[in-house]
Coordinates of C-alpha atoms in Angstrom, one line a residue:
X1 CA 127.7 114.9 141.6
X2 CA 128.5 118.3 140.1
X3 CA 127.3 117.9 136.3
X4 CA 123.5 117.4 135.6
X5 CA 122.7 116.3 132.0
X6 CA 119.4 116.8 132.2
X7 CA 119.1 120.8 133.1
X8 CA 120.1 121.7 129.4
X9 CA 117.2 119.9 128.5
X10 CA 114.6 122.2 130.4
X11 CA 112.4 123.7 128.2
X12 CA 111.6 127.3 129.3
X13 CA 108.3 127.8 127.1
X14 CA 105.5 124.8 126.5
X15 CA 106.4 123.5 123.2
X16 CA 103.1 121.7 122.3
X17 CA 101.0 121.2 119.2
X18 CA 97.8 122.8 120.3
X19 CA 99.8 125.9 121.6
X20 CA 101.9 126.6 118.4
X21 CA 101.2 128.8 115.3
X22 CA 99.5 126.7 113.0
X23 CA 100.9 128.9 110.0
X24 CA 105.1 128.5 111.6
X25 CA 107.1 125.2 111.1
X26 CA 106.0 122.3 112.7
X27 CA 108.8 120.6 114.1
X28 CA 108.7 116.7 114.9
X29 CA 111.3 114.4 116.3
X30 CA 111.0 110.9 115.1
X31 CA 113.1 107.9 116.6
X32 CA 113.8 104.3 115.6
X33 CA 115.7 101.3 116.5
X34 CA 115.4 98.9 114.0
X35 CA 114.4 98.6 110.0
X36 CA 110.9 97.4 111.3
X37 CA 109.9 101.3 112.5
X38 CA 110.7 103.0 109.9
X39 CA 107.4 102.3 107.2
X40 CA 105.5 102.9 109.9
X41 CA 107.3 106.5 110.8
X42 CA 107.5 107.5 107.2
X43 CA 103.6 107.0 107.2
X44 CA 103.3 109.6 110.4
X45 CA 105.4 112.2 108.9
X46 CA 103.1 111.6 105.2
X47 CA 100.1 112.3 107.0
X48 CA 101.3 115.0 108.9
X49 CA 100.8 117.8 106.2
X50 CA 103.2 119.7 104.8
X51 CA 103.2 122.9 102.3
X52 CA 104.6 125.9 101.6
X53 CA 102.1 127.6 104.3
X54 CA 102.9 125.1 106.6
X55 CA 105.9 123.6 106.6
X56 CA 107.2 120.7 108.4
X57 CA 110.3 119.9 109.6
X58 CA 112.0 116.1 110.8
X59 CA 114.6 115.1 112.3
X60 CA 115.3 111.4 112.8
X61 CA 116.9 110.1 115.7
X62 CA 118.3 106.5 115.2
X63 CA 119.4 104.7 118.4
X64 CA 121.6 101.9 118.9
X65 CA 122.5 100.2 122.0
X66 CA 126.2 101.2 123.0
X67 CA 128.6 98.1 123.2
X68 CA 132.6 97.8 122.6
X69 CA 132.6 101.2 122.4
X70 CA 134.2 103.6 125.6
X71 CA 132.1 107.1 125.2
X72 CA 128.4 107.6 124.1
X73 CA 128.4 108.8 120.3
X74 CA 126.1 111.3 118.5
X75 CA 126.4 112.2 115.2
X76 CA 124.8 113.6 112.4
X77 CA 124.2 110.7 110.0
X78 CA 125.3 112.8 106.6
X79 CA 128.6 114.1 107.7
X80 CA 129.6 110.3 108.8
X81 CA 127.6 108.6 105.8
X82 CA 129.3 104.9 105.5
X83 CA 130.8 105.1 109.3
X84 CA 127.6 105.0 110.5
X85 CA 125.6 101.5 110.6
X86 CA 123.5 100.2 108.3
X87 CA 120.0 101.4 109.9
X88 CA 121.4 104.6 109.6
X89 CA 121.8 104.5 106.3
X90 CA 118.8 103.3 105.2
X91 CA 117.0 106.0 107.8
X92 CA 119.0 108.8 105.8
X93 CA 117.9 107.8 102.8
X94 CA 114.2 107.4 103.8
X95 CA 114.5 111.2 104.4
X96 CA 116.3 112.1 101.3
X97 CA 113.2 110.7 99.5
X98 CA 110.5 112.2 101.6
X99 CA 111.8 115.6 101.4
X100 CA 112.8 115.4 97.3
X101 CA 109.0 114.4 97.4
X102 CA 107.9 117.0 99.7
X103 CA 110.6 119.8 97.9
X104 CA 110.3 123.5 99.2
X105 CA 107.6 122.2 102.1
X106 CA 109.7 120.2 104.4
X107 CA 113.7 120.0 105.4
X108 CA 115.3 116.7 107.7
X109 CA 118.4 115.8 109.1
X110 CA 119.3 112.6 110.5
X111 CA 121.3 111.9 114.0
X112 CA 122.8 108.2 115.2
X113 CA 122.9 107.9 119.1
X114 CA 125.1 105.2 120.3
X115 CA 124.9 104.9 124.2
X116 CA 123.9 103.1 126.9
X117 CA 119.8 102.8 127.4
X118 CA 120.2 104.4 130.9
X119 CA 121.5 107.7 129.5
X120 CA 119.9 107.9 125.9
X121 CA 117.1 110.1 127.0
X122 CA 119.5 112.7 127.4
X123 CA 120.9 112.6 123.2
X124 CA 117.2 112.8 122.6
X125 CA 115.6 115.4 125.0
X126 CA 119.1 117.4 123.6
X127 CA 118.3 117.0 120.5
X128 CA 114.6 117.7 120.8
X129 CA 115.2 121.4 122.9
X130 CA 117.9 122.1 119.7
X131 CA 115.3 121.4 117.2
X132 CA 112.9 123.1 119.2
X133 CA 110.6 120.3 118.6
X134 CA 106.8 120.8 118.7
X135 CA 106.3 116.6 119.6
X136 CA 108.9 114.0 119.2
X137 CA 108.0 110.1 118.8
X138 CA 109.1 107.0 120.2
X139 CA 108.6 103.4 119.3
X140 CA 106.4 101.2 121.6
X141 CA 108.4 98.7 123.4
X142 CA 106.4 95.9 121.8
X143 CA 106.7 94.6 118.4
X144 CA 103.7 92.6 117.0
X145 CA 104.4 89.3 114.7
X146 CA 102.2 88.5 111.6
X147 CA 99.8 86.3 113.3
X148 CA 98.6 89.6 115.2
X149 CA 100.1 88.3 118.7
X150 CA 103.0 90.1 121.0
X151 CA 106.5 88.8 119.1
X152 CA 108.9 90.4 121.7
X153 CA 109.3 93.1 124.4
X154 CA 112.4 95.3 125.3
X155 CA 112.1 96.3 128.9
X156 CA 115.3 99.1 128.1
X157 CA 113.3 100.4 125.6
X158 CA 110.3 100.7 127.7
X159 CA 112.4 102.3 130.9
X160 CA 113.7 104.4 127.8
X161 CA 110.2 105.5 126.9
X162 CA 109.7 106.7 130.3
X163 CA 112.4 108.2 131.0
X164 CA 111.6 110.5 128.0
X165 CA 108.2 111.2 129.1
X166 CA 109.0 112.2 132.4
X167 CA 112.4 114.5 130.9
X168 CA 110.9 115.9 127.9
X169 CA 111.1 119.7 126.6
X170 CA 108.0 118.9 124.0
X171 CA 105.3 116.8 123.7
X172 CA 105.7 113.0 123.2
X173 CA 103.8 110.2 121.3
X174 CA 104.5 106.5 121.8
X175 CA 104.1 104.7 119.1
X176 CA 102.1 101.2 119.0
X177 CA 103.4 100.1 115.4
X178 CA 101.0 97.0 113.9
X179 CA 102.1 97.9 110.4
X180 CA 103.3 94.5 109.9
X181 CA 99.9 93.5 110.3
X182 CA 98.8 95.2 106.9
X183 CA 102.1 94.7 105.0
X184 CA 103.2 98.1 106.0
X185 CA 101.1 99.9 103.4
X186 CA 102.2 103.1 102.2
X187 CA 100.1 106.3 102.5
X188 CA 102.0 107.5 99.5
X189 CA 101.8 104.9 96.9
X190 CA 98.3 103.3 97.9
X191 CA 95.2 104.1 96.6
X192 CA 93.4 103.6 99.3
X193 CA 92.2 105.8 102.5
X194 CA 94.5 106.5 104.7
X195 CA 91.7 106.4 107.8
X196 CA 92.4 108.0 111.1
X197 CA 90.6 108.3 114.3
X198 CA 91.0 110.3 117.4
X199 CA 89.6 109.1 121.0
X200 CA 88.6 112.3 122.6
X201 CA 87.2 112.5 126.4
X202 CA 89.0 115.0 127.9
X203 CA 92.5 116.6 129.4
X204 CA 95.5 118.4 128.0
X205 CA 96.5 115.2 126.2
X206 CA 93.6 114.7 124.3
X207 CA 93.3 118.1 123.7
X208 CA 97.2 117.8 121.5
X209 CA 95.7 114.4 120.1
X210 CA 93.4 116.5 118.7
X211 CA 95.3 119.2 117.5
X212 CA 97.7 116.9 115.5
X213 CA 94.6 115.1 114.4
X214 CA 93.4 117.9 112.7
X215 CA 96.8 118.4 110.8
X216 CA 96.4 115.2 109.3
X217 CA 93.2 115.5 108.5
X218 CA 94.5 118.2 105.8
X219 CA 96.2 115.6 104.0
X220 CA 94.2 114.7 100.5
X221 CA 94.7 110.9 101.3
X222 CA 93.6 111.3 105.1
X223 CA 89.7 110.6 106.4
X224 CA 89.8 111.6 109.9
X225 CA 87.2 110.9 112.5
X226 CA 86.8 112.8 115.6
X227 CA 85.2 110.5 118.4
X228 CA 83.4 112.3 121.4
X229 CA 83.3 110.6 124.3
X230 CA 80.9 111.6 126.6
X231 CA 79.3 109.9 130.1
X232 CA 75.9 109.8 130.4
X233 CA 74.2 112.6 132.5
X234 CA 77.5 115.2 132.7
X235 CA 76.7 117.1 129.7
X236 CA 76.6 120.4 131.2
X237 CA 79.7 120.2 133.5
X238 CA 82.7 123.3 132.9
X239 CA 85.2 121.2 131.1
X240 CA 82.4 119.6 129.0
X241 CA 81.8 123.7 127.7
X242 CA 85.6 124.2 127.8
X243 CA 86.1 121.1 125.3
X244 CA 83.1 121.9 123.2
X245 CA 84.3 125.3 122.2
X246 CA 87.8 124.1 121.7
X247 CA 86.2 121.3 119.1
X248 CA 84.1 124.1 117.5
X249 CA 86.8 126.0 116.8
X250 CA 88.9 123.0 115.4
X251 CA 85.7 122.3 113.4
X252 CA 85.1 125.8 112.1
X253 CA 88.7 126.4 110.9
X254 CA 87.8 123.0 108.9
X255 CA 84.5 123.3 107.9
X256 CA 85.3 123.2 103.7
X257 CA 87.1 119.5 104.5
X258 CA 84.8 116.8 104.1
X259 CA 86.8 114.1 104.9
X260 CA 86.6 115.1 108.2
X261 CA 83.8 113.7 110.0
X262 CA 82.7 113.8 114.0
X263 CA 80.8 111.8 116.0
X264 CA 79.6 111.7 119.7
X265 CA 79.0 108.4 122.0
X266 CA 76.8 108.6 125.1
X267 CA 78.8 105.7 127.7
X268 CA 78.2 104.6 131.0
X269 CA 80.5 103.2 132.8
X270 CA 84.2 101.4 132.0
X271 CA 82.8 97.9 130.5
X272 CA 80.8 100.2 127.6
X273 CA 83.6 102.0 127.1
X274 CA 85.9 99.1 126.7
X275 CA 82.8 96.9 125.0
X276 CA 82.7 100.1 122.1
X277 CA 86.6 100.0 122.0
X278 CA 86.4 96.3 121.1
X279 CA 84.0 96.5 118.3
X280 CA 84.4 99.8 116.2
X281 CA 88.0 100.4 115.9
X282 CA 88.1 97.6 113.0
X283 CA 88.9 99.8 109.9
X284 CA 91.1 102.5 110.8
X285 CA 94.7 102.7 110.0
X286 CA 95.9 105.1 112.6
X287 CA 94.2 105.9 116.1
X288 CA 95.3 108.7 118.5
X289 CA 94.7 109.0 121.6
X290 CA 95.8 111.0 125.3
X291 CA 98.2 109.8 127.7
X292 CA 96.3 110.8 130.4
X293 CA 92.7 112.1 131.2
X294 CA 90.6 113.6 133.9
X295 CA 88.6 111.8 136.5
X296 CA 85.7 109.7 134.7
X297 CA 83.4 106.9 135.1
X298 CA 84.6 105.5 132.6
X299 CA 87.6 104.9 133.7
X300 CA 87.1 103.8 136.8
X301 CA 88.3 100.2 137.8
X302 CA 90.1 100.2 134.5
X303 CA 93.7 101.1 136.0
X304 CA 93.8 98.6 138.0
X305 CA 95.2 96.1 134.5
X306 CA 97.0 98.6 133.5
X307 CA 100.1 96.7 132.3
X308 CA 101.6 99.9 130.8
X309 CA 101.5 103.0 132.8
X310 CA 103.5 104.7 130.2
X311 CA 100.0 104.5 128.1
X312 CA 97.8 105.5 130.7
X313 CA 94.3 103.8 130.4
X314 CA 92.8 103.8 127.2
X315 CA 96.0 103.9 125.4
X316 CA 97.0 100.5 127.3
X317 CA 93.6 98.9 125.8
X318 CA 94.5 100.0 122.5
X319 CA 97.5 98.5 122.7
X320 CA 96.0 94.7 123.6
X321 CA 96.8 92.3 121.1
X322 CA 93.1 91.3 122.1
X323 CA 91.6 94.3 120.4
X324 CA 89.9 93.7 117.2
X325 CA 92.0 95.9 114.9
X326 CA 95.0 96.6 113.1
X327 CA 95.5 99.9 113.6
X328 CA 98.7 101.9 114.4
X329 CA 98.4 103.9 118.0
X330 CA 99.4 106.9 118.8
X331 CA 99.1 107.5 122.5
X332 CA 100.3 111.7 122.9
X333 CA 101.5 113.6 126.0
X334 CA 101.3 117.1 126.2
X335 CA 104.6 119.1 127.4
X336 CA 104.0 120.6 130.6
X337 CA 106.4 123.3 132.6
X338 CA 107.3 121.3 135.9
X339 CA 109.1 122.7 138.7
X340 CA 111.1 126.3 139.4
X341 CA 110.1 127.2 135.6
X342 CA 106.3 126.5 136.5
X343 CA 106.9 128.6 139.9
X344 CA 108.4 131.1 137.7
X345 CA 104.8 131.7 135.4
X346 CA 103.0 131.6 138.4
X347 CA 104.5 134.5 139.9
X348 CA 104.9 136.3 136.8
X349 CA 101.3 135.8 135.9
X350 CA 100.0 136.6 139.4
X351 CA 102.0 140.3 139.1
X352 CA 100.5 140.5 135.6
X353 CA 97.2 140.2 136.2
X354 CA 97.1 142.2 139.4
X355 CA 98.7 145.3 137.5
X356 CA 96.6 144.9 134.3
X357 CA 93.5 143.8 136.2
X358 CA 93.7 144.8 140.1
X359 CA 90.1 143.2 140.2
X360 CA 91.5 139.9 139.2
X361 CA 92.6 137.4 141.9
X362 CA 95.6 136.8 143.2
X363 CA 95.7 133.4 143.5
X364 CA 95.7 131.6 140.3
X365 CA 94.2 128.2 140.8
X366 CA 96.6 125.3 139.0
X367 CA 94.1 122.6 137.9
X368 CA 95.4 118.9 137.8
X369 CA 98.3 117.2 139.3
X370 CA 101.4 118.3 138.1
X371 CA 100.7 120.4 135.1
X372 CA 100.5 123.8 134.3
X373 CA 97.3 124.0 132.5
X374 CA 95.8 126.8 134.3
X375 CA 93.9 130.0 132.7
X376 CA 92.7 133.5 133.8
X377 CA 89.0 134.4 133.0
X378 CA 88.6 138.0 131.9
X379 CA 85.1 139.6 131.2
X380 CA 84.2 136.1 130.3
X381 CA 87.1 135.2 127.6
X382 CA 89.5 132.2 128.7
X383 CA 93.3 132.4 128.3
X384 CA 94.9 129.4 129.0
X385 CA 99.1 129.0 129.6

């Protein structure tokens, strides 16, 4: 009754990917609950480039279930190396190798979290508002067998997962792991293409998917492919200009990279979108994707089997053991500013723009439901908070 966990957690700015300096640190937040996550997580933070100019830095998270134990623990894994269990261990010294192979571009510290599921949102949202993290990422609640089928579920893991989405001071990916389902290959001792894909149809969260997207894409090893998905007839609508000059200016800034590659499909309805989904997702190794999206035809009818809602739409098909492919999925959400804080910028903006430009309008239109993704329009330029 009088001590709220979750108010030290409140982030005050948007940490996001598509809103931070490209040439600052990028700061990610990686979690993991068993051996199984973590070839699959070292993969992520290889293809998320790091260099001198733009350096990266981890922090692992690993989180273990509290029992026979009084009081929640959280620790950082170094300063209690051989108190700490096993997977923490093995975690640490993941790290130790990825930054000795990444030296001078990337730093990482590991943290163990023992406590209850119902509380563990809290170590993680702390952690991620200490680290000042730019997107942290959580295992899927699913783990896939060999055969390609669903070998368990964890529904505190899941209620975990959403807990952290809703509580979050950054942006958050849930990760769909099928590495099993290709041996785990390594991004940094294969030869082979590391091939990744972004879903793009329109919102805030695609908008991050894309922005991470286009980090990877920097990688030497990484071929990334930008899917446009557009409905038939609604070519010339506002957010259909917004997006295109947001891809433009992704694309310019990457224009000398020919792995990078874009493509546009013309849909329908749903059943082409989930028909293309099906049948051209094959030979990727990675697919990212938005939580959530605005109004579209082709999404209509599809929530309805929605089995995860933590996934929203198209990141619940992707993560069907139906679907033809044995990709990795990285469904993103975008941090938004809810509440007081959001109330806060509102008013702040609205005395802002009346002072700097009386001719503006005072009301500031908020587009979408809860989220903070409105802009002022100046002599035609767009600024968006």
């Amino acid at each position: 009754m009088l001590y709220d966990p979750e108010k030290q957690c409140v982030s005050e700015k948007r940490s996001t990917i598509h809103h931070s300096n490209s040439s600052l640190e990028f700061r990610i937040l990686v979690c993991i609950h068993n051996p199984e996550n973590i070839p699959t997580m070292m993969n992520i933070l290889e293809v998320t480039y790091a260099s001198e100019m733009n350096p990266v830095a981890v922090t692992a998270m690993v989180l273990i279930e509290l029992v026979g134990r009084s009081t929640p623990v959280l620790v950082r894994t170094d300063k209690y190396r051989g108190e700490t269990p096993l997977l923490a261990d093995q975690v640490l010294n993941s790290l130790i190798q990825y930054e000795a192979r990444n030296e001078g571009c990337t730093t990482a510290q590991s943290y163990t979290s023992m406590s209850q599921f119902q509380t563990m949102h809290d170590d993680i949202c702390r952690i991620a508002i200490d680290k000042r993290a730019n997107i942290l990422i959580l295992p899927f609640h699913k783990k896939w067998a060999i055969s390609g089928k669903i070998e368990s579920t964890s529904s505190p893991i899941q209620n975990l997962n959403i807990h952290v989405l809703n509580k979050a001071p950054c942006s958050v990916g849930i990760l769909i792991d099928r590495g099993i389902l290709t041996g785990f290959t390594s991004v940094r001792t294969s030869q082979l293409k590391f091939h990744v894909a972004v879903l793009f149809l329109s919102g805030s969260d695609d908008l991050e998917a894309l922005a991470y997207s286009f980090r990877m894409g920097k990688h030497e090893r990484v071929h990334l492919t930008i899917i446009r998905l557009l409905v038939s007839g609604d070519e010339n609508s506002k957010d259909i200009k917004f997006d295109n000059n947001v891809i433009h200016e992704y694309r310019q800034a990457n224009k000398e990279n020919d792995r990078i590659t874009y493509e546009e499909r013309v849909l329908t309805d749903g059943l082409c979108l989930s028909s293309y989904m099906s049948s051209n997702l094959e030979h990727y190794n990675l697919i990212l994707v938005g939580k959530t999206h605005q109004d579209s035809p082709l999404l209509q009818g599809l929530g309805e089997w929605n089995e995860c809602p933590e996934l929203g739409v198209m990141g619940d098909m992707l993560a069907s053991p139906y679907l033809k492919t044995k990709a990795s999925v990285l469904v993103i959400q975008q941090h938004k500013l809810r509440g007081k804080l959001l109330s806060k910028n509102m008013r702040f903006l609205r005395s802002k723009s009346s002072s700097i430009y009386p001719e503006l309008p005072t009301k500031i239109i908020c587009q979408g439901v809860k989220t903070d993704s409105f802009y002022i329009s100046v002599d035609g330029s767009r600024h968006s908070y």
